[in-house]
Short mmCIF file of C-alpha atoms and ligand atoms in Angstrom, two decimals:
data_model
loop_
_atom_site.label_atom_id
_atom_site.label_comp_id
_atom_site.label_asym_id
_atom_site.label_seq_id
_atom_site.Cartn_x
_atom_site.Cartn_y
_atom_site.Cartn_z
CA UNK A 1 0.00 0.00 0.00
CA UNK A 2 1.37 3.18 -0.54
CA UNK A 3 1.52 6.23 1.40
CA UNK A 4 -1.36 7.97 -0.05
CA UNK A 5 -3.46 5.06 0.74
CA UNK A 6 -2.45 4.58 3.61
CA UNK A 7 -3.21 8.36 4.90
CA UNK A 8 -6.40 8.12 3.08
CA UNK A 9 -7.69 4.60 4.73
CA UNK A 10 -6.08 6.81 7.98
CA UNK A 11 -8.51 10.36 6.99
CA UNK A 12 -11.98 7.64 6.41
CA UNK A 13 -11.40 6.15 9.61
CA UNK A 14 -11.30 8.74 11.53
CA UNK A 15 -14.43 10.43 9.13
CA UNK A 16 -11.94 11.98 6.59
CA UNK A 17 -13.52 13.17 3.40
CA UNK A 18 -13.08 11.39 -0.17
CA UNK A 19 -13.74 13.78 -3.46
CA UNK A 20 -13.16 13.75 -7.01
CA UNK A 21 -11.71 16.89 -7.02
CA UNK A 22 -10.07 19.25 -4.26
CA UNK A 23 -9.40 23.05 -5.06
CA UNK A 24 -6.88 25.04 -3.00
CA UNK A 25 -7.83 28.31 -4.02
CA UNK A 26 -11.48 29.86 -4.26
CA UNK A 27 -10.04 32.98 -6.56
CA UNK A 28 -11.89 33.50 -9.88
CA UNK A 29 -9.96 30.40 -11.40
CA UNK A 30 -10.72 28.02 -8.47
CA UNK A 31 -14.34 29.17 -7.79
CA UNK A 32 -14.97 29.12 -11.54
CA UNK A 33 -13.78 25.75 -11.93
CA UNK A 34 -15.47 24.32 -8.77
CA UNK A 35 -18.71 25.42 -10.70
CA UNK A 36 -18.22 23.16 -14.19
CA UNK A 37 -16.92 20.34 -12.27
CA UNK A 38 -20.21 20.40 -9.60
CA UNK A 39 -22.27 21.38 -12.67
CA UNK A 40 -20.90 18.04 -14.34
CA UNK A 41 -22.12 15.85 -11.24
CA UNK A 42 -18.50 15.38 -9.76
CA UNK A 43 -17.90 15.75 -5.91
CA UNK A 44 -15.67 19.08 -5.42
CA UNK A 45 -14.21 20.79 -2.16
CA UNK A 46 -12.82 24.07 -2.38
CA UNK A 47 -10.82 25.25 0.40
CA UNK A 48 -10.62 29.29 0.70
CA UNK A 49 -8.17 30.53 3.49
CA UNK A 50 -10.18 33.79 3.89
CA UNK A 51 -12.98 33.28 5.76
CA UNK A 52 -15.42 36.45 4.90
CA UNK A 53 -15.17 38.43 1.74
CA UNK A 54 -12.04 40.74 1.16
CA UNK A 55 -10.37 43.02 -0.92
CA UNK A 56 -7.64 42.24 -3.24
CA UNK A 57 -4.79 43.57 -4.94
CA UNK A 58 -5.94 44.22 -8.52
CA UNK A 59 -7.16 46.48 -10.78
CA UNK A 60 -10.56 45.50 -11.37
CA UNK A 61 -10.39 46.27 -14.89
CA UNK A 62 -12.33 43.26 -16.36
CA UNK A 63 -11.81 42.45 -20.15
CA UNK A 64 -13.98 41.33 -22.91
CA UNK A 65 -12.90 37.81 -22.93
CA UNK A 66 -13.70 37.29 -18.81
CA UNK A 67 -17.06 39.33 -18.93
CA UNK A 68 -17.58 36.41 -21.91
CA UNK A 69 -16.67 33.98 -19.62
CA UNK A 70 -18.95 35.23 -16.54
CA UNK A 71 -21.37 35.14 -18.21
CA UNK A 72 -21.16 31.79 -19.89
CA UNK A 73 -21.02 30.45 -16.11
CA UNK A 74 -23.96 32.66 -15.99
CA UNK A 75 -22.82 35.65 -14.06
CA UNK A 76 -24.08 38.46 -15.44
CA UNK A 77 -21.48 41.29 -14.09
CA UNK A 78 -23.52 44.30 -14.86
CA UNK A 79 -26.46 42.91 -12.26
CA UNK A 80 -23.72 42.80 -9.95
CA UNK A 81 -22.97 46.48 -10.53
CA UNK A 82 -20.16 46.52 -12.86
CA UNK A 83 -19.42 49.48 -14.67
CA UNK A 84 -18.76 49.97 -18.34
CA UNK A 85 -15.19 51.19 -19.49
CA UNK A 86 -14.56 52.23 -23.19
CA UNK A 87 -12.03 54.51 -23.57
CA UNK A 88 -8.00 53.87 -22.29
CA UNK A 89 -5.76 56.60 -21.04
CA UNK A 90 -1.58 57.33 -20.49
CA UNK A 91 -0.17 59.77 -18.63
CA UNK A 92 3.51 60.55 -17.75
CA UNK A 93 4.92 63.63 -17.54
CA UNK A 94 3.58 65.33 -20.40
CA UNK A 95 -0.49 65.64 -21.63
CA UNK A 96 -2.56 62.48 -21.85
CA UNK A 97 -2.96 60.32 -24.68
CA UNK A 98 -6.61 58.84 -24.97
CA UNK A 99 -7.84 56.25 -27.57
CA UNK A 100 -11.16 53.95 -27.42
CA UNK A 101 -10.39 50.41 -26.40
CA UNK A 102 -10.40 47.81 -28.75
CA UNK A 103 -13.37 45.94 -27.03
CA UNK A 104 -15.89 46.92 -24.36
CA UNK A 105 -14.75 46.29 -20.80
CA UNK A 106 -15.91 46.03 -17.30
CA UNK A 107 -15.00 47.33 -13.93
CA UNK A 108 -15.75 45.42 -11.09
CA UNK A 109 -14.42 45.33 -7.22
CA UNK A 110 -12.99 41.53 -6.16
CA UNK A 111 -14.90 41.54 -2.55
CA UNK A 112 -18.21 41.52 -4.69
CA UNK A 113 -16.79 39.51 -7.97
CA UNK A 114 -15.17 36.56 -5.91
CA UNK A 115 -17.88 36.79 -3.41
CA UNK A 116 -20.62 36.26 -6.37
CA UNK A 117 -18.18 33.61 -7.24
CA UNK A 118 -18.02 31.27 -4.46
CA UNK A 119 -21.71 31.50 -4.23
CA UNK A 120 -22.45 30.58 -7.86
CA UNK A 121 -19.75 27.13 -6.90
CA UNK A 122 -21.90 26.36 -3.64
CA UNK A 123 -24.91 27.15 -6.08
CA UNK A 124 -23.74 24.50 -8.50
CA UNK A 125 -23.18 21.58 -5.62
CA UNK A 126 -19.42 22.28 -4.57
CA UNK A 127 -18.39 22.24 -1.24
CA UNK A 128 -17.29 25.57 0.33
CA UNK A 129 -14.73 25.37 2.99
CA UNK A 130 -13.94 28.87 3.95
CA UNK A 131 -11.30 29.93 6.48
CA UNK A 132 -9.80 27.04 5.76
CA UNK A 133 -5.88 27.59 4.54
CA UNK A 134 -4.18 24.42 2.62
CA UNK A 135 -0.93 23.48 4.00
CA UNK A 136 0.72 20.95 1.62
CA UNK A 137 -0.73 18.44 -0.41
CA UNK A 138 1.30 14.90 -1.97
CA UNK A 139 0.13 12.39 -4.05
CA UNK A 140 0.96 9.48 -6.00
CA UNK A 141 -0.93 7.91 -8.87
CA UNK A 142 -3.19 6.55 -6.51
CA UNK A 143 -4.71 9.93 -5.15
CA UNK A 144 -4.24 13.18 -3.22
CA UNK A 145 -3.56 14.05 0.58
CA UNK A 146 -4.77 17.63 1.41
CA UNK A 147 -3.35 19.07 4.77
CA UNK A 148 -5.34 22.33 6.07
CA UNK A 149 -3.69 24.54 8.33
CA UNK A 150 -6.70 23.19 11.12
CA UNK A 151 -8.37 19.95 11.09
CA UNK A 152 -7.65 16.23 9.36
CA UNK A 153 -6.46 15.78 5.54
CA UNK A 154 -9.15 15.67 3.15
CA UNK A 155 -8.31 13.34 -0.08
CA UNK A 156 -9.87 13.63 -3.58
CA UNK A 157 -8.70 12.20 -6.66
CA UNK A 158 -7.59 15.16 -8.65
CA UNK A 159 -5.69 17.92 -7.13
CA UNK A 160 -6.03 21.96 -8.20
CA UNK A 161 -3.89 24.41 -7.04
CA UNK A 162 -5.47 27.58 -7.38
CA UNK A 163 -3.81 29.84 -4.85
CA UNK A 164 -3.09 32.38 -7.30
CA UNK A 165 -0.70 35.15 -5.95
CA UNK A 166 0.28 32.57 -2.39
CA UNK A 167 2.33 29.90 -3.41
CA UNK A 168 2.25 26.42 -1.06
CA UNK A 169 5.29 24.22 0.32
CA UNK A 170 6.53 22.52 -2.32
CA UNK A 171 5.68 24.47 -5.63
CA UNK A 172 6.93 27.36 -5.62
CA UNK A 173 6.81 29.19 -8.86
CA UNK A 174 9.53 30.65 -10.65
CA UNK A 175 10.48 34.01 -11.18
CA UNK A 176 8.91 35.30 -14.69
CA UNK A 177 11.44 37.48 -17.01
CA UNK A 178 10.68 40.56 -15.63
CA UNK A 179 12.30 42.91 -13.15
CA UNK A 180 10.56 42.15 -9.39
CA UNK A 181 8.15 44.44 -8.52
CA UNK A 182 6.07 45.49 -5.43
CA UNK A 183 2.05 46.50 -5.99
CA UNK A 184 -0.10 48.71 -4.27
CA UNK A 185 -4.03 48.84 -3.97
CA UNK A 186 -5.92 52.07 -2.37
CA UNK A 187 -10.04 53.37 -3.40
CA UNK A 188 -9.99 57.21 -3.36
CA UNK A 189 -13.20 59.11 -3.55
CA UNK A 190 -12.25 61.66 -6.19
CA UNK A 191 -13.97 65.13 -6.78
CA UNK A 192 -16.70 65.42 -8.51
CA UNK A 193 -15.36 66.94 -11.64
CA UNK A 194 -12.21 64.23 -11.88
CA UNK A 195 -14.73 61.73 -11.24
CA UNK A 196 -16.40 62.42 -13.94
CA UNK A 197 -13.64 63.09 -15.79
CA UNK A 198 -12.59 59.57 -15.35
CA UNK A 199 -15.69 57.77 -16.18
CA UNK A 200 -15.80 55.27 -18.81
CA UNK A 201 -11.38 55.28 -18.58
CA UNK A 202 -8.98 53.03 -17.67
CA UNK A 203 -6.07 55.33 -17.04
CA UNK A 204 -2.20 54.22 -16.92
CA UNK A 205 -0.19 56.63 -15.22
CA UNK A 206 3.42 56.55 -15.79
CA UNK A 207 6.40 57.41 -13.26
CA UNK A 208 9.98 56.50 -12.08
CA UNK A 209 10.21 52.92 -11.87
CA UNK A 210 6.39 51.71 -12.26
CA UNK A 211 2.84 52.59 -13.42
CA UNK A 212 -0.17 52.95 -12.14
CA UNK A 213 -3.85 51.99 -12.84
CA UNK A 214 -6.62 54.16 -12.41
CA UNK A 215 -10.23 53.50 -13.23
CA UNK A 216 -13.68 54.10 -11.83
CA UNK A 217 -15.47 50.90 -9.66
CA UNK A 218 -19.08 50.74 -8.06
CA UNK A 219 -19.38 53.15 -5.13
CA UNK A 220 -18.57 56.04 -6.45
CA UNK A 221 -15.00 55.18 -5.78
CA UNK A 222 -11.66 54.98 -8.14
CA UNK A 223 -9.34 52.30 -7.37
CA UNK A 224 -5.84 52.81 -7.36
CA UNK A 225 -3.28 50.08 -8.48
CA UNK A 226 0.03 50.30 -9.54
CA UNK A 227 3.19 47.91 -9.70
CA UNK A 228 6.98 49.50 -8.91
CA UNK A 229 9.94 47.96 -9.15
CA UNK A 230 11.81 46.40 -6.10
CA UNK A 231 15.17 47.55 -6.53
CA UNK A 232 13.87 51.67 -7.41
CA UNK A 233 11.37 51.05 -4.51
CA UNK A 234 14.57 50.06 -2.65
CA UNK A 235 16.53 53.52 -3.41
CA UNK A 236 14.10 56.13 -3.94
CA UNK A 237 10.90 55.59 -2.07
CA UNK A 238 11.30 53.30 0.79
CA UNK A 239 7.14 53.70 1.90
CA UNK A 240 3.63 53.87 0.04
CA UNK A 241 3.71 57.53 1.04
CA UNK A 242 6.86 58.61 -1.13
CA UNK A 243 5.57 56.45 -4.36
CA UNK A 244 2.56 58.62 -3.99
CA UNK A 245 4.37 61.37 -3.86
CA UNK A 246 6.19 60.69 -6.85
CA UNK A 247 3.38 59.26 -8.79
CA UNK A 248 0.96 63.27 -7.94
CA UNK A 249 4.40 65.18 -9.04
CA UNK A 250 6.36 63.39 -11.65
CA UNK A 251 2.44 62.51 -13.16
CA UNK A 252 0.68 66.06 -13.46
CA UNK A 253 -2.72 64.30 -14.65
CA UNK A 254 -1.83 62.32 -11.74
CA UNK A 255 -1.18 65.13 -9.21
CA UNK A 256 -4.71 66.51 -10.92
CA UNK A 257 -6.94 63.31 -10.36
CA UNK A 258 -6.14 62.67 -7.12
CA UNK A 259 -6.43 66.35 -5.81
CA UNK A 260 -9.02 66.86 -3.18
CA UNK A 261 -9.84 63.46 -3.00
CA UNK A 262 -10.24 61.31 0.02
CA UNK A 263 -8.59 58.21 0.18
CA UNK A 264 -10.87 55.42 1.77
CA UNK A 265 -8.29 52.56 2.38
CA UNK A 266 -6.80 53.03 5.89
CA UNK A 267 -3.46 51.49 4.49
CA UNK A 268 -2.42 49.95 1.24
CA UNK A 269 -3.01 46.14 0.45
CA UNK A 270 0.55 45.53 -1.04
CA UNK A 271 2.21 42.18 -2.09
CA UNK A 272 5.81 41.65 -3.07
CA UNK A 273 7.67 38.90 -5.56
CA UNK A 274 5.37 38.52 -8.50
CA UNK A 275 6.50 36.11 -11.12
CA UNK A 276 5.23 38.33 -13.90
CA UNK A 277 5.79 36.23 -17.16
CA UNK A 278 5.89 32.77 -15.52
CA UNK A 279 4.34 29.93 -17.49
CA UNK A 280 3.71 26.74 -15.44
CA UNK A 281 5.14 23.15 -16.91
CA UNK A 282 3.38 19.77 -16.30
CA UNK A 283 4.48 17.93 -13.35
CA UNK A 284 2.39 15.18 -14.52
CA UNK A 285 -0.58 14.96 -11.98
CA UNK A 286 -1.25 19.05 -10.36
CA UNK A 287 -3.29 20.67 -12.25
CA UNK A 288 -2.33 24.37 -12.02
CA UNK A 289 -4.89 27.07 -12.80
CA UNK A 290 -5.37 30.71 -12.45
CA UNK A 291 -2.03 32.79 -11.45
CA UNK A 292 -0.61 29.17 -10.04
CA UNK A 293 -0.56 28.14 -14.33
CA UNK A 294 0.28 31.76 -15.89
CA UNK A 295 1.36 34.89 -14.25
CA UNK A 296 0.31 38.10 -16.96
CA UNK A 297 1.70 41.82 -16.09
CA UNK A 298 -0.64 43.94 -14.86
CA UNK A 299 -0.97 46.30 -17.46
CA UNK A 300 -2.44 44.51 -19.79
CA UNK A 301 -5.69 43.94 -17.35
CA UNK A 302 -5.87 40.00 -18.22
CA UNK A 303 -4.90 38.20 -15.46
CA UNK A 304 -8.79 37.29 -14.74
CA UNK A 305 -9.59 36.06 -18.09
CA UNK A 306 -6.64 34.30 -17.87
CA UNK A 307 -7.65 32.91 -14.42
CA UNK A 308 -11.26 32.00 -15.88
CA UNK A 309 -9.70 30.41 -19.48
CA UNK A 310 -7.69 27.76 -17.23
CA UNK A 311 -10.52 26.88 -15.17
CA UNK A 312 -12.85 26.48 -18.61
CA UNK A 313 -9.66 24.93 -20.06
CA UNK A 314 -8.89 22.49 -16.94
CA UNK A 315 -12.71 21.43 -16.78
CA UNK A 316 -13.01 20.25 -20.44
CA UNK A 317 -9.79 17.98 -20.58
CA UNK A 318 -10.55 16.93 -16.83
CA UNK A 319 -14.21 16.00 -17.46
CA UNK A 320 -13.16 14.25 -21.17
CA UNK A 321 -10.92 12.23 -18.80
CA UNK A 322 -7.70 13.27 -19.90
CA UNK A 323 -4.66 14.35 -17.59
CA UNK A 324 -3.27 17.66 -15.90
CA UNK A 325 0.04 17.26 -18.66
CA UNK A 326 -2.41 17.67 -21.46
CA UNK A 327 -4.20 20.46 -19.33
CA UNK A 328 -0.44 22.23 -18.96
CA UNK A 329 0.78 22.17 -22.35
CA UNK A 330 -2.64 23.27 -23.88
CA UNK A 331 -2.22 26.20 -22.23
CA UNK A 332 1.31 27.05 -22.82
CA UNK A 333 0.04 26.47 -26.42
CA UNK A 334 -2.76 28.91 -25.77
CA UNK A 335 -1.06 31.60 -23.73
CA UNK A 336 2.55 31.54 -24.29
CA UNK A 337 2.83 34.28 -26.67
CA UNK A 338 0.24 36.79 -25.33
CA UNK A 339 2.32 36.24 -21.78
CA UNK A 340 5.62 36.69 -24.02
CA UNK A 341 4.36 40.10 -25.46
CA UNK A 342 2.71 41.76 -22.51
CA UNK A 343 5.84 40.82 -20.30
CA UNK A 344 7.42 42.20 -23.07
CA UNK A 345 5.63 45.52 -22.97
CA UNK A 346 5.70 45.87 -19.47
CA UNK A 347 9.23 45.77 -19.05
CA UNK A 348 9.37 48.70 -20.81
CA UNK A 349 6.85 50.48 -18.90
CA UNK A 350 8.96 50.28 -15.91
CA UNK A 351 12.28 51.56 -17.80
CA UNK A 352 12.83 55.25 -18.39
CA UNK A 353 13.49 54.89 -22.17
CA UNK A 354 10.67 52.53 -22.45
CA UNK A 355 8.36 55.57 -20.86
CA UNK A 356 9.59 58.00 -22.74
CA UNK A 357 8.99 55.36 -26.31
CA UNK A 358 6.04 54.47 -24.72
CA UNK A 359 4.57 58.05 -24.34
CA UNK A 360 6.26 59.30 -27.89
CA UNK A 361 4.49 56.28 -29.87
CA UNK A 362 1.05 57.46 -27.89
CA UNK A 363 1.40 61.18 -29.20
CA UNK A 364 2.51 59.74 -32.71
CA UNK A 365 -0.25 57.37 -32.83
CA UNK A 366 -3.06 57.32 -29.99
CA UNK A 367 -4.64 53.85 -31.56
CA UNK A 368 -0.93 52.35 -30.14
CA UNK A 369 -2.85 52.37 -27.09
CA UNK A 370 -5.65 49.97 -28.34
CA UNK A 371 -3.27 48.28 -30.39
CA UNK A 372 -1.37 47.51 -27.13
CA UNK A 373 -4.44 46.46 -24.99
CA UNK A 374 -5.33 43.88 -28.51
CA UNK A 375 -1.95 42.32 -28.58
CA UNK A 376 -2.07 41.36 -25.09
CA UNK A 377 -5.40 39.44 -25.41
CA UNK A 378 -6.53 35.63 -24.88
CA UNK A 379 -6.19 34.64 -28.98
CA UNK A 380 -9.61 33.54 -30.17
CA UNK A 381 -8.51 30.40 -31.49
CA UNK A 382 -7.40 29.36 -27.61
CA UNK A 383 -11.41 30.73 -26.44
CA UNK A 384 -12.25 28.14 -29.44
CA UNK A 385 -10.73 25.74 -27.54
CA UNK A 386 -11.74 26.33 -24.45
CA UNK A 387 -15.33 25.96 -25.29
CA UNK A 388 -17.08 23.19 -23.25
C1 FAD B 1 -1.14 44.92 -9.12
C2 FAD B 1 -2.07 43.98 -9.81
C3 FAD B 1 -3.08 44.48 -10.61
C4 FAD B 1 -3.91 43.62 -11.31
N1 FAD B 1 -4.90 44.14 -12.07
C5 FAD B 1 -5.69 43.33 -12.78
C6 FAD B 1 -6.76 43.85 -13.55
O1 FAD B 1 -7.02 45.05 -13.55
N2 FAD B 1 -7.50 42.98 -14.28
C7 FAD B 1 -7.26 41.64 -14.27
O2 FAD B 1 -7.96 40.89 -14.97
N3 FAD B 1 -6.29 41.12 -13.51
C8 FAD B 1 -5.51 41.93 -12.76
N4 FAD B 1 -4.55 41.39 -11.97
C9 FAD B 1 -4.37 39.94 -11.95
C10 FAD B 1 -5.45 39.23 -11.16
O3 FAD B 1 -5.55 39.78 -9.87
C11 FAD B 1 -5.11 37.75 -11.05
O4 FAD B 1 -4.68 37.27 -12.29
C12 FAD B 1 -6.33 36.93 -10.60
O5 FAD B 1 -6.72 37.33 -9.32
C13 FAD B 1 -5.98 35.45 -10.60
O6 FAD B 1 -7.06 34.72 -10.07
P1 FAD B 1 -6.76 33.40 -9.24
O7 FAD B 1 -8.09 32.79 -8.94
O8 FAD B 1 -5.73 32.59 -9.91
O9 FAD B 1 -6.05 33.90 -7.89
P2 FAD B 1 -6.54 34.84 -6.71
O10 FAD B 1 -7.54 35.81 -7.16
O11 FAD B 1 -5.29 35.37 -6.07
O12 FAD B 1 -7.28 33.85 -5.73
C14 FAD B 1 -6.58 32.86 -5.02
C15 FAD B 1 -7.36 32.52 -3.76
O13 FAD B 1 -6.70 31.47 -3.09
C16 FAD B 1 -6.72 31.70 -1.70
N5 FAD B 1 -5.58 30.98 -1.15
C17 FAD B 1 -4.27 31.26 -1.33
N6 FAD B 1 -3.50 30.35 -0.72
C18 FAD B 1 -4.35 29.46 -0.14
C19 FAD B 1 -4.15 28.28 0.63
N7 FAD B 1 -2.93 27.83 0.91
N8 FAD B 1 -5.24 27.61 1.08
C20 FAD B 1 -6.50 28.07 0.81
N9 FAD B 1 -6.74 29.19 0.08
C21 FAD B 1 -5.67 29.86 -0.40
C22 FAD B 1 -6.63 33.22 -1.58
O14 FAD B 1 -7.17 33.68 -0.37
C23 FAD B 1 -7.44 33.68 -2.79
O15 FAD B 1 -8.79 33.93 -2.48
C24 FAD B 1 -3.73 42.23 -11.22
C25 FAD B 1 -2.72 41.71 -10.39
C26 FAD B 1 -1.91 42.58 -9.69
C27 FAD B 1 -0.86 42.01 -8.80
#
């Protein structure tokens, strides 16, 4: 008998759980793929190591291709108060550059999208275990050992690891090829007449050694996002309070928006050591989905349709019986070269020469802008695929 077995004979006898599937994660990708696999009759836990709805860091800036997806779960954002963006902005030192975006796109806050989420999952059949944080889990061919932080394992058959940004023991993921950076969330209730300047925009604000996102969500509140990179965090700023400086002065649209206006988050959520560009390989049996499979720069606003093509992607080759190696290389087929390009791209946002190209293309030619937000996309032929 091996040791899985043996753990798992260990976990029934003292009224230890069996399931076809266990999700470590209950993030867009694991809550999303909780939902097909319930939906499809199978026996799903999903363990979520927050135990009440909470922010996140993110932009909120939702994109064609997961507003498609939402709503072919049937999660129709705009009854959850989404609002509709249609226009991109840069910023840096000089005037703005504005050009329509290539598709329409959504903003949405994560306390009420993940939230609506995890309900649709319990909704569809799948166990909810919130609170609950995963410490490890091993297998062998024979099955999975899950080890929460309280409690006795909990085995299934099939083992996701959807702990997007938090990576467990054991599977770490590598650094991406881009220069470590630290991110920053705030809401800020903006005067009236910069509120409405910003409606309908996703802005990207420009300064030394990062960008920022600013955009409009439910509330009557803008949310504030932006990435910087360690090692100029390191030298220059040091505290949330200097890259703010920088961002109002160095930024004079910037400086303008946020002028007046309240900020309503006490102190920044930040997180440190994102593997922006990382691509996950098989390991032959963990299926990795969301940020744990593919780890998109900010910028290009795509890290939740990312998170919600694995979990459509991981459902259809799971339920047609195939294994988590054909899962991983179908989606390096199907993301490789968007996560290439916007890596690609953001590296230069976060360079002074890049900036200053960055900005000079934008005067040249505003549609760069939409161009840039296209390039960056899901490709159509990998939502073909995805289709279940
Ligand atoms: C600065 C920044 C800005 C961004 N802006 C945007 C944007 O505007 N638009 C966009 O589409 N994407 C954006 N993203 C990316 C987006 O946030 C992620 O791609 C997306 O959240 C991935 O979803 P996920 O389900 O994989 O992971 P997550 O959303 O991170 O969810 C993972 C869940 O797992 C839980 N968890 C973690 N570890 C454990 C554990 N051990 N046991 C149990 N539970 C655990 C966490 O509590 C969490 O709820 C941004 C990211 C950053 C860093």
């Amino acid at each position: 008998m091996d040791a899985v077995q043996a753990l798992r004979d260990a976990g029934q006898g003292r009224g230890g759980m069996n399931y076809d599937a266990a999700v470590i994660g209950g993030g867009p990708a694991g809550a999303a793929l909780a939902t097909h696999l319930a939906r499809a009759g199978r026996s799903v836990v999903v363990f979520e190591k927050e135990a009440v709805a909470h922010d996140k860091v993110c932009g909120e800036f939702l994109s064609h291709e997961g507003v498609g997806y939402l709503e072919s779960l049937g999660l129709p954002v705009d009854e959850l108060g989404a609002l509709t963006l249609s226009h991109v902005r840069l910023a840096g030192t000089g005037e703005p550059v504005t050009a329509p975006l290539p598709f329409e796109a959504r903003s949405l806050s994560r306390r009420v999208l993940d939230e609506a989420l995890l309900r649709l999952a319990s909704s569809a059949g799948a166990e909810i275990r919130r609170g609950v944080r995963v410490k490890s889990v091993t297998g062998t061919m024979n099955g999975f050992a899950f080890l929460p932080e309280r409690g006795s394992e909990v085995f299934a058959n099939a083992a996701f690891l959807a702990s997007g940004k938090h990576d467990i023991k054991d599977f770490k993921r590598e650094r991406g090829a881009h220069p470590e950076c630290l991110a920053f969330k705030t809401y800020w209730r903006l005067q009236p007449e910069e509120a409405a300047a910003l409606s309908a925009h996703i802005e990207l604000i420009l300064f030394r050694g990062g960008y920022a996102g600013l955009q409009p969500v439910e509330g009557g509140r803008a949310n504030l996002c932006l990435i910087v990179r360690k090692d100029v965090y390191a030298d220059r700023y040091g505290s949330w309070e200097a890259v703010l400086d920088a961002l109002r002065h160095e930024a004079p649209h910037a400086g303008r928006r946020l002028s007046g206006a309240e900020c309503l988050t006490e102190r920044p959520l930040a997180i440190a050591g994102l593997p922006y560009g990382f691509l996950a390989r098989s390991n032959g049996w963990l299926w990795r989905i969301g940020d744990q499979a593919a780890v998109i720069p900010s910028f290009s606003g795509d890290g939740m349709s990312i998170a919600l093509h694995t979990a459509h992607r991981a459902a259809g080759i799971y339920l047609s019986g195939e294994g988590a190696d054909v899962f991983q290389a179908a989606l390096a087929r199907d993301l490789s070269a968007q996560i290439r390009r916007a890596t690609a791209l953001s590296r230069l946002l976060v360079s002074p020469m890049g900036q200053k190209l960055a900005m000079n293309a934008a005067y040249m030619l505003p549609r760069m802008l939409s161009f840039g937000a296209d390039w960056t996309r899901i490709p159509p032929r990998a939502l073909d695929r995805a289709a279940l």
